[in-house]
Coordinates of C-alpha atoms in Angstrom, one line a residue:
M1 CA -3.8 36.6 35.5
K2 CA -4.6 35.9 31.9
V3 CA -4.9 32.2 30.9
L4 CA -3.7 31.6 27.4
T5 CA -5.9 29.2 25.4
D6 CA -4.5 29.2 21.9
G7 CA -2.5 26.3 20.4
F8 CA 0.0 25.9 17.5
V9 CA 1.3 23.0 15.5
Y10 CA 4.8 22.8 13.8
N11 CA 5.4 21.2 10.4
P12 CA 9.0 20.0 10.4
R13 CA 8.9 19.3 6.6
M14 CA 7.7 22.8 5.7
K15 CA 9.5 24.4 8.7
S16 CA 6.4 26.5 9.6
W17 CA 4.0 27.0 12.4
K18 CA 0.2 26.9 12.1
K19 CA -2.4 28.2 14.6
L20 CA -5.0 25.6 15.6
D21 CA -8.6 26.6 15.2
R22 CA -9.6 25.5 18.7
Q23 CA -9.1 26.7 22.3
F24 CA -7.0 24.8 24.9
P25 CA -7.8 25.2 28.6
V26 CA -4.4 23.6 29.5
M27 CA -1.8 26.2 30.4
A28 CA 1.0 24.3 32.2
G29 CA 0.1 20.6 32.0
T30 CA 2.6 17.8 31.5
A31 CA 2.1 16.1 28.1
L32 CA 2.8 12.6 26.8
P33 CA 2.5 11.4 23.2
T34 CA 0.8 8.0 22.9
G35 CA -0.2 5.8 20.1
I36 CA 0.1 7.3 16.6
N37 CA -1.9 10.5 16.9
H38 CA -2.7 11.2 20.6
I39 CA -1.3 13.5 23.2
L40 CA -2.2 12.9 26.9
L41 CA -2.4 16.1 28.9
F42 CA -2.2 15.7 32.7
G43 CA -3.9 18.5 34.6
G44 CA -2.5 22.0 34.1
V45 CA -5.8 24.0 34.1
P46 CA -5.5 26.8 36.6
Q47 CA -8.4 26.7 39.2
L48 CA -9.0 30.4 39.4
I49 CA -11.4 31.8 42.0
P50 CA -13.2 35.0 40.8
G51 CA -12.3 38.0 42.9
S52 CA -9.3 36.2 44.5
A53 CA -5.7 37.0 43.9
D54 CA -4.6 33.6 45.2
H55 CA -3.8 30.7 42.9
P56 CA -5.2 27.5 44.5
G57 CA -3.3 25.2 42.0
F58 CA -4.1 23.1 38.9
D59 CA -6.8 20.5 38.3
N60 CA -6.2 16.7 38.2
T61 CA -8.1 16.0 34.9
V62 CA -6.5 13.8 32.3
R63 CA -7.3 15.1 28.9
L64 CA -6.8 13.5 25.5
Y65 CA -5.9 15.6 22.4
H66 CA -6.1 14.0 18.9
T67 CA -3.9 15.6 16.4
I68 CA -5.9 14.5 13.3
T69 CA -9.4 15.4 14.3
N70 CA -8.3 18.3 16.4
T71 CA -10.5 17.2 19.3
L72 CA -9.9 17.4 23.1
V73 CA -11.8 15.2 25.5
E74 CA -11.6 14.8 29.3
R75 CA -10.6 11.2 29.8
E76 CA -10.8 10.9 33.6
I77 CA -10.0 12.4 37.0
S78 CA -6.7 11.3 38.5
P79 CA -6.8 10.2 42.1
Y80 CA -3.3 11.5 42.5
I81 CA -1.9 15.1 42.6
L82 CA -0.7 15.9 39.1
P83 CA 2.5 18.0 39.2
V84 CA 3.0 20.4 36.2
T85 CA 6.1 21.9 34.6
T86 CA 7.9 18.6 35.1
S87 CA 9.2 15.6 33.0
I88 CA 7.4 12.4 32.2
A89 CA 8.7 8.9 31.3
K90 CA 7.0 6.1 29.5
K91 CA 7.8 2.4 29.5
D92 CA 5.4 -0.1 27.7
N93 CA 1.9 0.9 28.9
A94 CA 3.1 2.5 32.1
F95 CA 4.1 6.2 32.6
Y96 CA 5.8 8.0 35.4
I97 CA 5.4 11.7 36.2
T98 CA 8.4 13.0 38.3
S99 CA 8.1 15.5 41.2
G100 CA 7.1 19.0 40.2
E101 CA 5.0 22.0 41.1
V102 CA 1.3 21.5 42.1
K103 CA 1.0 25.3 42.9
P104 CA 3.3 28.2 42.0
G105 CA 6.3 27.7 44.2
I106 CA 5.0 24.6 45.9
R107 CA 6.5 21.2 45.0
T108 CA 5.5 17.6 45.7
P109 CA 8.0 14.8 46.4
E110 CA 5.7 12.2 44.9
I111 CA 6.2 10.3 41.6
V112 CA 2.8 9.7 39.9
Q113 CA 2.6 6.3 38.3
G114 CA -0.2 5.4 35.8
E115 CA -1.0 2.9 33.2
I116 CA -2.6 3.1 29.7
I117 CA -4.9 0.1 29.5
P118 CA -5.1 -1.4 26.0
F119 CA -8.5 -2.0 24.3
E120 CA -9.5 -5.6 24.6
K121 CA -12.2 -7.4 22.8
K122 CA -12.4 -11.1 21.9
L123 CA -12.8 -12.0 18.3
G124 CA -15.6 -14.4 19.1
F125 CA -16.8 -17.7 17.6
L126 CA -18.9 -16.2 14.8
N127 CA -16.1 -14.1 13.5
I128 CA -13.6 -17.0 13.6
A129 CA -16.2 -19.2 11.8
V130 CA -16.6 -16.6 9.0
I131 CA -12.8 -16.3 8.5
G132 CA -12.5 -20.1 8.6
I133 CA -15.3 -20.5 5.9
Y134 CA -13.5 -18.0 3.7
F135 CA -10.2 -19.8 4.0
A136 CA -11.9 -23.1 3.2
L137 CA -13.5 -21.6 0.1
L138 CA -10.1 -20.4 -1.2
A139 CA -8.6 -23.9 -0.6
W140 CA -11.5 -25.5 -2.5
I141 CA -11.0 -23.2 -5.5
G142 CA -7.3 -24.2 -5.6
Y143 CA -8.2 -27.9 -5.5
Y144 CA -10.9 -27.5 -8.1
F145 CA -8.6 -25.9 -10.7
S146 CA -5.7 -28.3 -9.8
K147 CA -7.6 -31.0 -11.8
R148 CA -7.3 -28.8 -15.0
Q149 CA -3.5 -28.3 -14.9
K150 CA -2.1 -30.7 -17.5
N151 CA 1.0 -28.8 -18.5
T152 CA 2.9 -25.5 -18.1
E153 CA 0.7 -23.8 -20.7
D154 CA -2.3 -24.5 -18.4
Y155 CA -0.4 -23.6 -15.3
F156 CA 1.0 -20.2 -16.4
K157 CA -1.5 -19.1 -19.1
G158 CA -4.7 -21.0 -18.1
G159 CA -4.8 -22.5 -21.5
G160 CA -6.0 -19.1 -22.8
R161 CA -9.5 -20.0 -21.7
L162 CA -10.1 -17.5 -18.9
P163 CA -13.0 -15.0 -19.5
W164 CA -12.0 -11.3 -19.9
W165 CA -14.1 -10.0 -17.0
A166 CA -12.5 -12.4 -14.6
V167 CA -9.0 -11.5 -15.8
G168 CA -10.0 -7.8 -15.4
L169 CA -11.1 -8.4 -11.8
S170 CA -7.8 -10.2 -11.3
I171 CA -5.8 -7.3 -12.6
F172 CA -7.7 -5.0 -10.4
G173 CA -7.3 -7.2 -7.4
T174 CA -3.6 -7.5 -7.9
S175 CA -3.0 -3.8 -8.2
L176 CA -5.3 -3.0 -5.2
S177 CA -3.6 -4.9 -2.4
A178 CA -3.8 -4.6 1.4
I179 CA -1.6 -1.5 0.9
T180 CA -4.6 0.1 -0.9
F181 CA -7.3 -1.3 1.4
M182 CA -5.7 0.1 4.5
S183 CA -3.2 2.8 3.5
I184 CA -5.5 4.8 1.2
P185 CA -8.3 5.3 3.9
A186 CA -5.5 6.0 6.4
K187 CA -4.0 8.7 4.1
A188 CA -7.4 10.3 3.4
Y189 CA -8.2 10.2 7.1
A190 CA -5.0 11.8 8.2
S191 CA -4.6 14.3 5.4
D192 CA -6.7 14.8 2.2
W193 CA -7.2 13.4 -1.3
S194 CA -3.9 14.6 -2.7
Y195 CA -2.8 11.0 -3.4
M196 CA -6.0 10.1 -5.3
L197 CA -4.5 10.6 -8.7
V198 CA -1.9 7.9 -8.0
N199 CA -4.5 5.3 -8.5
V200 CA -6.7 6.9 -11.2
G201 CA -3.5 7.5 -13.2
I202 CA -4.2 4.2 -15.0
L203 CA -6.5 6.3 -17.3
M204 CA -3.4 8.2 -18.6
V205 CA -1.8 5.0 -19.9
V206 CA -4.8 2.9 -20.9
P207 CA -4.5 3.9 -24.7
V208 CA -0.8 3.0 -24.7
I209 CA -1.5 -0.4 -23.1
L210 CA -4.5 -1.2 -25.3
Y211 CA -3.0 -0.2 -28.6
L212 CA 0.7 -0.7 -28.2
F213 CA 1.7 -3.2 -25.4
I214 CA -1.1 -5.8 -25.6
P215 CA -0.9 -6.2 -29.4
F216 CA 2.9 -6.3 -29.1
Y217 CA 3.0 -9.1 -26.5
R218 CA 0.2 -11.1 -28.1
K219 CA 1.9 -11.1 -31.5
L220 CA 5.2 -12.1 -30.0
N221 CA 3.3 -14.8 -28.1
V222 CA 5.6 -14.7 -25.0
T223 CA 5.1 -16.4 -21.7
T224 CA 7.1 -13.7 -19.8
A225 CA 7.8 -10.2 -20.7
Y226 CA 11.5 -10.9 -20.4
E227 CA 11.6 -13.3 -23.3
Y228 CA 11.4 -10.2 -25.5
L229 CA 14.5 -8.8 -23.9
E230 CA 16.6 -11.7 -25.1
L231 CA 15.2 -11.4 -28.6
R232 CA 15.9 -7.6 -28.5
F233 CA 19.2 -7.6 -26.7
N234 CA 20.7 -10.9 -25.3
S235 CA 20.2 -13.6 -22.8
L236 CA 22.2 -11.9 -20.1
I237 CA 19.8 -8.9 -20.1
R238 CA 16.8 -11.3 -20.0
V239 CA 18.2 -13.2 -17.0
I240 CA 19.2 -10.0 -15.1
C241 CA 15.8 -8.4 -15.5
S242 CA 14.0 -11.6 -14.7
L243 CA 16.0 -12.0 -11.5
A244 CA 15.3 -8.3 -10.6
F245 CA 11.6 -8.9 -11.1
I246 CA 11.7 -12.1 -8.9
L247 CA 13.6 -10.3 -6.1
F248 CA 11.1 -7.4 -6.3
Q249 CA 8.2 -9.9 -6.0
V250 CA 9.7 -11.6 -3.0
G251 CA 10.1 -8.2 -1.4
R252 CA 6.6 -7.2 -2.4
M253 CA 5.2 -10.4 -0.9
G254 CA 6.9 -9.6 2.4
I255 CA 5.4 -6.1 2.4
V256 CA 1.9 -7.1 1.6
M257 CA 1.9 -9.8 4.2
Y258 CA 3.6 -7.7 6.9
L259 CA 1.4 -4.6 6.6
P260 CA -2.0 -6.3 7.3
A261 CA -0.3 -8.6 9.8
I262 CA 1.0 -5.7 11.9
A263 CA -2.4 -3.9 11.7
L264 CA -4.3 -7.0 12.8
N265 CA -1.7 -7.5 15.5
V266 CA -2.2 -4.1 17.1
I267 CA -6.0 -4.2 16.8
T268 CA -6.9 -7.8 17.6
G269 CA -3.9 -9.0 19.4
F270 CA -3.3 -11.7 16.9
N271 CA 0.3 -12.9 16.9
I272 CA 2.0 -11.1 14.0
F273 CA 3.8 -14.3 12.9
L274 CA 0.6 -16.2 13.0
C275 CA -1.1 -13.6 10.7
I276 CA 1.8 -13.8 8.2
G277 CA 1.7 -17.6 8.3
L278 CA -2.1 -17.8 7.7
M279 CA -2.0 -15.5 4.7
G280 CA 1.2 -16.8 3.2
V281 CA 0.7 -20.5 3.6
L282 CA -2.9 -20.5 2.3
S283 CA -2.0 -18.3 -0.6
L284 CA 0.9 -20.6 -1.4
I285 CA -1.3 -23.8 -1.3
Y286 CA -4.0 -22.6 -3.7
T287 CA -1.5 -20.9 -6.0
M288 CA 0.8 -23.9 -6.1
I289 CA -1.9 -26.5 -6.9
G290 CA -4.3 -24.4 -8.9
G291 CA -2.0 -22.3 -11.1
I292 CA -3.0 -19.0 -12.8
E293 CA -6.6 -20.1 -13.1
A294 CA -6.9 -20.5 -9.3
V295 CA -5.2 -17.1 -8.9
V296 CA -7.5 -15.3 -11.3
W297 CA -10.7 -16.8 -9.8
T298 CA -9.7 -16.2 -6.2
D299 CA -8.7 -12.7 -7.1
A300 CA -12.2 -12.1 -8.6
L301 CA -13.8 -13.4 -5.3
Q302 CA -11.5 -11.3 -3.2
V303 CA -12.3 -8.1 -5.2
V304 CA -16.0 -8.6 -4.4
I305 CA -15.2 -8.9 -0.6
L306 CA -12.8 -6.0 -0.8
L307 CA -15.3 -3.6 -2.4
G308 CA -18.3 -5.0 -0.4
G309 CA -16.4 -4.4 2.9
A310 CA -15.5 -0.8 2.0
I311 CA -19.2 -0.1 1.1
L312 CA -20.4 -1.7 4.3
V313 CA -18.1 0.5 6.4
V314 CA -19.4 3.6 4.7
I315 CA -23.1 2.6 5.2
V316 CA -22.6 1.8 8.9
A317 CA -20.6 4.9 9.7
V318 CA -23.0 7.2 7.8
F319 CA -25.9 6.1 10.0
N320 CA -23.9 7.0 13.1
I321 CA -23.0 10.6 12.0
P322 CA -25.3 13.5 12.5
E323 CA -27.0 14.5 9.2
G324 CA -25.6 11.4 7.5
F325 CA -24.0 11.7 4.1
S326 CA -24.7 15.5 3.7
G327 CA -23.1 16.1 7.1
I328 CA -20.0 14.2 6.1
V329 CA -19.5 16.1 2.9
R330 CA -20.1 19.5 4.5
E331 CA -17.8 18.9 7.5
A332 CA -15.1 17.4 5.3
A333 CA -15.2 20.3 2.9
V334 CA -15.0 22.8 5.7
D335 CA -11.8 21.0 7.0
N336 CA -10.4 20.9 3.4
K337 CA -10.4 17.1 3.4
F338 CA -11.2 16.9 -0.4
S339 CA -8.2 18.9 -1.4
L340 CA -6.2 17.4 -4.3
G341 CA -3.0 19.0 -3.1
S342 CA -0.9 22.1 -3.9
F343 CA -0.7 23.3 -7.6
D344 CA 2.9 24.5 -7.0
F345 CA 5.5 22.9 -9.2
N346 CA 7.7 21.5 -6.5
L347 CA 9.1 18.0 -7.1
K348 CA 10.2 17.6 -3.5
Q349 CA 6.6 17.8 -2.3
S350 CA 3.5 15.6 -3.1
T351 CA 2.0 18.4 -5.2
L352 CA -0.6 17.8 -7.9
W353 CA 2.1 17.9 -10.6
T354 CA 4.4 15.5 -8.7
V355 CA 1.6 13.0 -8.4
L356 CA 0.6 13.3 -12.1
I357 CA 4.1 12.8 -13.3
A358 CA 4.8 9.9 -10.9
T359 CA 1.5 8.1 -11.7
F360 CA 2.1 8.2 -15.5
F361 CA 5.5 6.5 -15.3
T362 CA 4.5 4.1 -12.5
N363 CA 1.4 2.9 -14.3
L364 CA 3.2 2.7 -17.7
T365 CA 5.9 0.6 -16.1
T366 CA 3.4 -1.6 -14.1
Y367 CA 0.8 -2.3 -16.8
G368 CA 3.3 -2.3 -19.7
T369 CA 6.2 -4.4 -18.4
D370 CA 5.4 -6.0 -15.0
Q371 CA 5.1 -9.8 -15.5
T372 CA 2.1 -10.0 -13.1
M373 CA 0.1 -7.9 -15.7
V374 CA 1.7 -9.1 -18.9
Q375 CA 1.0 -12.7 -17.9
R376 CA -2.7 -11.9 -17.6
Y377 CA -2.8 -10.4 -21.1
M378 CA -1.9 -13.9 -22.4
T379 CA -4.6 -15.8 -20.5
T380 CA -7.6 -14.8 -22.6
G381 CA -8.6 -16.3 -25.9
T382 CA -8.1 -13.3 -28.1
E383 CA -6.4 -9.9 -28.2
K384 CA -9.8 -8.2 -28.0
Q385 CA -10.6 -10.0 -24.8
A386 CA -7.3 -9.0 -23.3
R387 CA -8.1 -5.4 -24.1
K388 CA -11.5 -5.8 -22.4
S389 CA -9.8 -7.1 -19.3
V390 CA -7.6 -4.0 -19.0
L391 CA -10.7 -1.7 -19.6
T392 CA -12.5 -3.6 -16.8
N393 CA -9.7 -2.8 -14.5
A394 CA -9.6 0.9 -15.5
V395 CA -13.4 1.2 -15.2
L396 CA -13.3 -0.3 -11.7
T397 CA -10.3 1.7 -10.5
I398 CA -12.1 5.1 -10.7
P399 CA -15.1 4.3 -8.4
A400 CA -12.9 2.1 -6.2
T401 CA -10.4 4.8 -5.6
L402 CA -13.1 7.3 -4.8
L403 CA -14.7 4.7 -2.5
F404 CA -11.5 4.1 -0.5
F405 CA -10.6 7.8 -0.2
F406 CA -14.2 8.4 0.9
V407 CA -13.9 5.7 3.6
G408 CA -11.0 7.6 5.1
T409 CA -13.0 10.9 5.0
V410 CA -16.0 9.2 6.6
L411 CA -13.7 7.8 9.4
Y412 CA -12.3 11.3 10.0
V413 CA -15.8 12.8 10.4
Y414 CA -17.0 9.9 12.5
Y415 CA -14.1 10.2 15.0
K416 CA -14.3 13.9 15.0
H417 CA -17.8 13.4 16.5
N418 CA -16.7 10.4 18.6
P419 CA -13.1 11.2 19.7
Q420 CA -13.6 9.1 22.8
E421 CA -13.8 6.0 20.6
L422 CA -10.3 6.4 19.3
S423 CA -7.6 4.1 20.6
I424 CA -4.6 5.7 22.5
T425 CA -2.5 2.6 22.2
V426 CA -2.6 1.8 18.5
S427 CA 0.8 2.7 17.1
D428 CA 0.3 1.9 13.4
G429 CA -1.0 4.8 11.2
D430 CA -2.5 2.3 8.7
A431 CA -4.6 0.6 11.4
I432 CA -7.5 3.2 11.5
L433 CA -9.8 1.1 9.2
P434 CA -9.1 -2.2 11.0
W435 CA -9.6 -0.4 14.3
Y436 CA -13.1 0.9 13.2
I437 CA -14.0 -2.5 11.9
Y438 CA -12.9 -4.4 15.0
S439 CA -14.2 -1.9 17.7
E440 CA -17.5 -0.6 16.1
L441 CA -19.0 -3.3 13.9
P442 CA -21.1 -6.4 15.1
Q443 CA -20.1 -10.0 15.2
G444 CA -19.9 -11.8 11.9
V445 CA -19.4 -8.5 10.0
V446 CA -16.1 -8.1 11.8
G447 CA -15.0 -11.6 10.6
L448 CA -16.2 -10.8 7.0
L449 CA -14.2 -7.5 6.9
I450 CA -11.1 -9.0 8.5
S451 CA -11.4 -11.6 5.7
G452 CA -11.5 -8.6 3.3
I453 CA -8.2 -7.3 4.7
L454 CA -6.7 -10.8 4.3
A455 CA -8.2 -11.0 0.8
A456 CA -6.6 -7.8 -0.2
A457 CA -3.2 -9.1 0.8
M458 CA -3.7 -12.6 -0.6
S459 CA -4.9 -11.4 -4.1
T460 CA -1.5 -9.7 -4.5
L461 CA 0.4 -12.6 -2.9
S462 CA -1.0 -15.3 -5.2
S463 CA -0.2 -13.1 -8.3
S464 CA 3.4 -12.5 -7.1
M465 CA 4.0 -16.2 -6.4
N466 CA 2.7 -17.4 -9.7
S467 CA 4.3 -14.6 -11.8
A468 CA 7.7 -15.0 -10.0
A469 CA 7.6 -18.8 -10.6
T470 CA 6.7 -18.1 -14.3
A471 CA 9.7 -15.8 -14.6
Y472 CA 12.0 -18.3 -13.0
V473 CA 10.9 -21.4 -14.9
T474 CA 10.7 -19.6 -18.3
D475 CA 13.7 -17.3 -18.1
I476 CA 16.2 -18.9 -15.8
H477 CA 15.5 -22.6 -15.3
S478 CA 15.1 -23.2 -19.1
K479 CA 18.7 -21.8 -19.5
I480 CA 20.1 -24.2 -16.9
N481 CA 18.1 -27.3 -18.1
H482 CA 17.5 -27.3 -21.8
H483 CA 14.9 -30.0 -21.6
K484 CA 11.2 -29.1 -21.7
V485 CA 10.0 -27.8 -18.3
D486 CA 7.3 -29.9 -16.8
L487 CA 4.5 -29.1 -14.5
K488 CA 6.3 -30.5 -11.4
V489 CA 9.1 -28.0 -11.8
A490 CA 6.6 -25.1 -12.1
K491 CA 4.9 -26.1 -8.8
I492 CA 8.2 -26.5 -7.0
A493 CA 9.3 -23.1 -8.1
T494 CA 6.0 -21.6 -6.9
M495 CA 6.5 -23.3 -3.5
L496 CA 10.1 -22.2 -3.0
L497 CA 9.5 -18.5 -4.1
G498 CA 6.3 -18.3 -2.0
A499 CA 8.2 -19.6 1.0
A500 CA 11.0 -17.0 0.4
G501 CA 8.3 -14.3 0.4
I502 CA 6.9 -15.6 3.7
L503 CA 10.4 -15.8 5.3
F504 CA 11.1 -12.2 4.1
A505 CA 7.8 -11.1 5.8
Y506 CA 9.0 -12.8 9.0
L507 CA 12.3 -11.0 8.7
M508 CA 10.6 -7.7 8.3
A509 CA 8.6 -8.3 11.5
T510 CA 11.9 -8.1 13.4
W511 CA 13.1 -4.8 11.7
D512 CA 12.4 -1.3 12.8
I513 CA 10.7 0.2 9.7
N514 CA 9.2 3.6 10.0
S515 CA 7.2 3.7 6.8
L516 CA 6.5 0.7 4.6
W517 CA 5.1 3.1 2.0
D518 CA 8.5 4.8 1.7
E519 CA 10.4 1.5 1.5
F520 CA 8.0 0.1 -1.1
N521 CA 8.5 3.2 -3.3
K522 CA 12.3 2.9 -3.0
I523 CA 12.2 -0.7 -4.2
L524 CA 9.8 0.2 -6.9
G525 CA 12.0 3.0 -8.2
I526 CA 15.3 1.0 -8.1
I527 CA 13.9 -2.1 -9.8
L528 CA 10.8 -1.4 -11.8
G529 CA 11.8 2.1 -12.8
S530 CA 14.9 0.8 -14.7
L531 CA 12.9 -2.1 -16.2
G532 CA 10.3 0.3 -17.6
G533 CA 12.9 2.5 -19.2
L534 CA 14.7 -0.6 -20.6
F535 CA 11.6 -2.0 -22.3
L536 CA 10.7 1.4 -23.9
L537 CA 14.3 1.7 -25.0
G538 CA 14.1 -1.5 -26.9
M539 CA 10.6 -1.1 -28.2
I540 CA 10.8 2.4 -29.8
T541 CA 14.5 2.8 -30.8
R542 CA 16.6 1.0 -33.4
R543 CA 19.9 2.2 -32.0
A544 CA 19.6 0.5 -28.6
N545 CA 21.9 -2.5 -28.0
A546 CA 22.9 -4.9 -25.3
T547 CA 25.8 -2.7 -24.1
G548 CA 23.6 0.3 -23.8
A549 CA 20.9 -1.7 -22.0
L550 CA 23.3 -3.1 -19.4
C551 CA 24.8 0.4 -18.8
G552 CA 21.3 1.8 -18.6
I553 CA 20.4 -0.6 -15.8
I554 CA 23.5 0.0 -13.8
G555 CA 23.4 3.8 -14.3
S556 CA 19.7 3.9 -13.3
I557 CA 20.4 2.1 -10.1
M558 CA 23.3 4.5 -9.3
V559 CA 21.0 7.5 -10.1
Q560 CA 18.3 6.1 -7.8
L561 CA 20.6 5.5 -4.9
T562 CA 21.9 9.1 -5.3
M563 CA 18.3 10.5 -5.4
I564 CA 17.4 8.5 -2.3
H565 CA 20.5 9.6 -0.4
F566 CA 20.1 13.3 -1.1
Q567 CA 16.3 13.2 -1.2
T568 CA 16.4 15.2 -4.5
V569 CA 12.8 14.4 -5.4
H570 CA 9.7 13.2 -3.6
L571 CA 9.6 9.4 -3.1
L572 CA 6.7 9.1 -5.5
L573 CA 9.0 10.1 -8.3
Y574 CA 11.6 7.3 -7.7
T575 CA 10.0 5.2 -10.5
T576 CA 10.1 8.2 -12.8
T577 CA 13.7 9.0 -12.3
G578 CA 14.6 5.3 -12.7
F579 CA 12.6 5.0 -15.9
V580 CA 14.1 8.2 -17.5
S581 CA 17.7 7.6 -16.4
C582 CA 17.7 4.0 -17.7
F583 CA 16.3 5.1 -21.1
V584 CA 18.6 8.1 -21.5
I585 CA 21.8 6.4 -20.4
G586 CA 21.0 3.3 -22.4
Y587 CA 20.4 5.3 -25.6
L588 CA 23.5 7.4 -25.2
V589 CA 25.8 4.5 -24.5
S590 CA 24.2 2.6 -27.5
C591 CA 25.1 5.5 -29.8
L592 CA 28.6 5.6 -28.5
F593 CA 29.2 1.8 -28.8
P594 CA 27.0 0.6 -31.7
G595 CA 29.0 -2.5 -32.5
D596 CA 26.7 -5.3 -31.2
R597 CA 23.4 -4.0 -32.6
K598 CA 21.0 -6.7 -33.8
N599 CA 18.7 -6.7 -36.8
I600 CA 15.6 -5.9 -34.7
D601 CA 13.1 -4.3 -37.1
H602 CA 10.6 -7.1 -36.3
L603 CA 11.0 -6.5 -32.5
T604 CA 10.1 -2.8 -32.3
I605 CA 6.6 -1.7 -31.7
Y606 CA 6.0 0.1 -34.9
K607 CA 7.2 -2.9 -37.0
V608 CA 5.2 -5.5 -35.1
L609 CA 2.0 -3.4 -35.2
S610 CA 2.3 -2.8 -38.9
K611 CA 2.0 -6.5 -39.6

């Protein structure tokens, strides 16, 4: 008898098989998927006796195969006879193996019942104390800056007195949310560095932001980016786009609260609704009372914790890996973990060209038209300082992106050497970094890094709350109530929109969502893609008018829904298709119906910058 020991993996997206570079002793064992990346193998290894033609049966060893690190470990010896070539059922943490063969031609009437015991570890007083101190510090920052809020100019623009370096850290903290802190290491851990250019793509648009958008907004002296749309087109376009932005920010708040909450829930056992409540309510408090100044300064603090936590994870892991840093680099290179993706021009796959195209349009839209960014350009004293803040963000983005991807690679090598430390119950792919933090690091440090995860979410939350409130008060409330908007209205708007974001996160916790990354990119493409195309349409063309702008928005949404339904392009390109379709449709319709064109020479980029 020849025992086969090779293994293969099937890629349903590429519709291809790949041979695994390891041997499998299991020939006929029953298997059970568990967690996000594990397969439990029950027995199935033939117990051959040299020189004997008899087959005494199969062993009772329970093995654990991990699909990411390609490791196979013997978990334990089952006290029950493990039948093979049979079916298996799983309910919660219990599994049931039905009757089957234990030897060729010999069956057992038994049903084997087992249980997967979840990892349990108490958070401890020290960790709770560290998290409590961090929360208290954020609340104090909000209280401190609340005393400086005299009017809406202070509340929304910080009186133009914020230092450029703090604003730069705030821009950086807003763009690098909990999605970055957990999803990027998880992506690098599970695959390679093919998504790295998504973040470093800011370098491609920095010159455009520095020399076109910032001078443009500063010279127009707008509070929101959407004020320009009324000057360029009409008030309806301004209100529609402002509402779209507000809805996007409410959705974004829900996602950035839900993602870390579900990760902390599966790792620490924290109630998911409690996690959402802690992040949401505290962010709402200091944002509502402290305004943009509190948001910027808390963002700066949270960036320090964010980067410090990632560096600490790398340092601790390196000391627990054979040959340290050089061993990590060598093993990761052998396993192709530093790959930047395929060079094929295939817009349906996340190839290098797909990522480059997507990151250009996404960053141009985000840094050029997103109110969370535009608002920060107006908080510094001068245009030169605003430029410095964007450069600060760009300079930080490169090393930070390398750091976060390297964290994922370090975790891959660490768990390749220590596969027995991986959880078989964690069902969230983005939870690998929180799992390492919670299971491997000492008391106090765990509390600090959990605070880092919360910080990553809250830096984005506070920005979304303040910017959404700014858009509502300036673009919508001012149309309803023509009196001057006071500080009380601004704070009430922040409270209501922040509460809407929290409620949306609670709603998401009851949904069955397979991939938040996919959902986020769909929303990004439908809403922000069309806004980016609309702004560029108004800024660089004279022919564009309100009719074309409105048709561009509607047409872009229809194009996006079609793209999503038929999966015409990779999800990273949804913003690109939204941007391009809005611009093209808007321009063509404006040429066909030129009747309502404004005298807009002073509202186009080339005219403003020539003054």
